GROMACS .gro file of C-alpha atoms in nm:
model
   77
    1MET     CA    1  -0.735  -0.579  -0.044
    2PHE     CA    2  -0.533  -0.639  -0.359
    3THR     CA    3  -0.457  -0.946  -0.568
    4ASP     CA    4  -0.126  -1.043  -0.722
    5GLU     CA    5  -0.230  -1.178  -1.061
    6ILE     CA    6   0.099  -1.366  -1.106
    7SER     CA    7   0.081  -1.564  -0.781
    8LYS     CA    8  -0.303  -1.550  -0.765
    9ARG     CA    9  -0.275  -1.451  -0.398
   10SER     CA   10  -0.488  -1.187  -0.231
   11HIS     CA   11  -0.336  -0.957   0.029
   12ARG     CA   12  -0.491  -0.733   0.289
   13LEU     CA   13  -0.345  -0.382   0.307
   14GLU     CA   14  -0.421  -0.171   0.613
   15VAL     CA   15  -0.314   0.179   0.712
   16ALA     CA   16  -0.363   0.237   1.083
   17ASP     CA   17  -0.472   0.568   1.235
   18ASN     CA   18  -0.108   0.631   1.333
   19LEU     CA   19  -0.010   0.564   0.965
   20GLU     CA   20   0.158   0.231   1.034
   21ILE     CA   21   0.118   0.003   0.732
   22PHE     CA   22   0.022  -0.363   0.760
   23ILE     CA   23   0.015  -0.628   0.487
   24ASP     CA   24  -0.166  -0.949   0.576
   25GLY     CA   25  -0.168  -0.839   0.941
   26LYS     CA   26   0.211  -0.790   0.961
   27ARG     CA   27   0.355  -0.444   1.027
   28LEU     CA   28   0.574  -0.321   0.743
   29PRO     CA   29   0.887  -0.160   0.889
   30GLY     CA   30   0.978   0.175   0.737
   31LYS     CA   31   0.865   0.537   0.735
   32ILE     CA   32   0.620   0.771   0.567
   33VAL     CA   33   0.805   0.992   0.317
   34SER     CA   34   0.511   1.208   0.213
   35LEU     CA   35   0.136   1.229   0.252
   36ASP     CA   36  -0.127   1.442   0.080
   37ASN     CA   37  -0.484   1.406  -0.049
   38ARG     CA   38  -0.371   1.203  -0.350
   39GLU     CA   39  -0.100   0.972  -0.220
   40LEU     CA   40   0.082   0.822   0.072
   41LEU     CA   41   0.447   0.744  -0.003
   42PHE     CA   42   0.616   0.491   0.224
   43LEU     CA   43   0.983   0.384   0.225
   44ASP     CA   44   1.048   0.034   0.357
   45ASN     CA   45   1.365  -0.080   0.533
   46TYR     CA   46   1.499  -0.229   0.208
   47GLY     CA   47   1.488   0.110   0.034
   48TYR     CA   48   1.179   0.040  -0.180
   49HIS     CA   49   0.880   0.271  -0.204
   50LEU     CA   50   0.520   0.170  -0.158
   51ARG     CA   51   0.277   0.432  -0.290
   52ILE     CA   52  -0.093   0.430  -0.210
   53ASP     CA   53  -0.287   0.644  -0.458
   54ALA     CA   54  -0.624   0.800  -0.373
   55VAL     CA   55  -0.912   0.981  -0.541
   56ASN     CA   56  -1.135   1.194  -0.317
   57GLN     CA   57  -0.925   1.065  -0.025
   58LEU     CA   58  -1.027   0.704  -0.096
   59PRO     CA   59  -0.744   0.461  -0.177
   60ILE     CA   60  -0.766   0.319  -0.530
   61SER     CA   61  -0.432   0.149  -0.595
   62VAL     CA   62  -0.096   0.059  -0.449
   63TYR     CA   63   0.234   0.076  -0.638
   64ASP     CA   64   0.509  -0.156  -0.514
   65GLU     CA   65   0.850  -0.040  -0.635
   66ALA     CA   66   1.010  -0.374  -0.542
   67ASP     CA   67   0.787  -0.550  -0.799
   68ASP     CA   68   0.745  -0.242  -1.022
   69ARG     CA   69   0.373  -0.317  -1.032
   70VAL     CA   70   0.048  -0.133  -0.960
   71TYR     CA   71  -0.227  -0.325  -0.783
   72PRO     CA   72  -0.587  -0.199  -0.788
   73LEU     CA   73  -0.738  -0.194  -0.440
   74GLU     CA   74  -1.072  -0.349  -0.353
   75LYS     CA   75  -1.267  -0.241  -0.047
   76LEU     CA   76  -1.345  -0.515   0.204
   77ASN     CA   77  -1.707  -0.544   0.315
   0.00000   0.00000   0.00000
């Protein structure tokens, strides 16, 4: 989960086992550009990158190129 501080809206980010990406339950069309232990780089159909950063293979933040912003991730209980 991440929160947009400007709009004050929280969003749920999910990466499925097959590496499909969902935001708020909706599949994000695009493709995985690269994947390693530190990041997953996704290119959406509009040409913008979404980068999920990880430490010890646990996601810690998401960078949205369309907004040019980094959002810290919170784990859902």
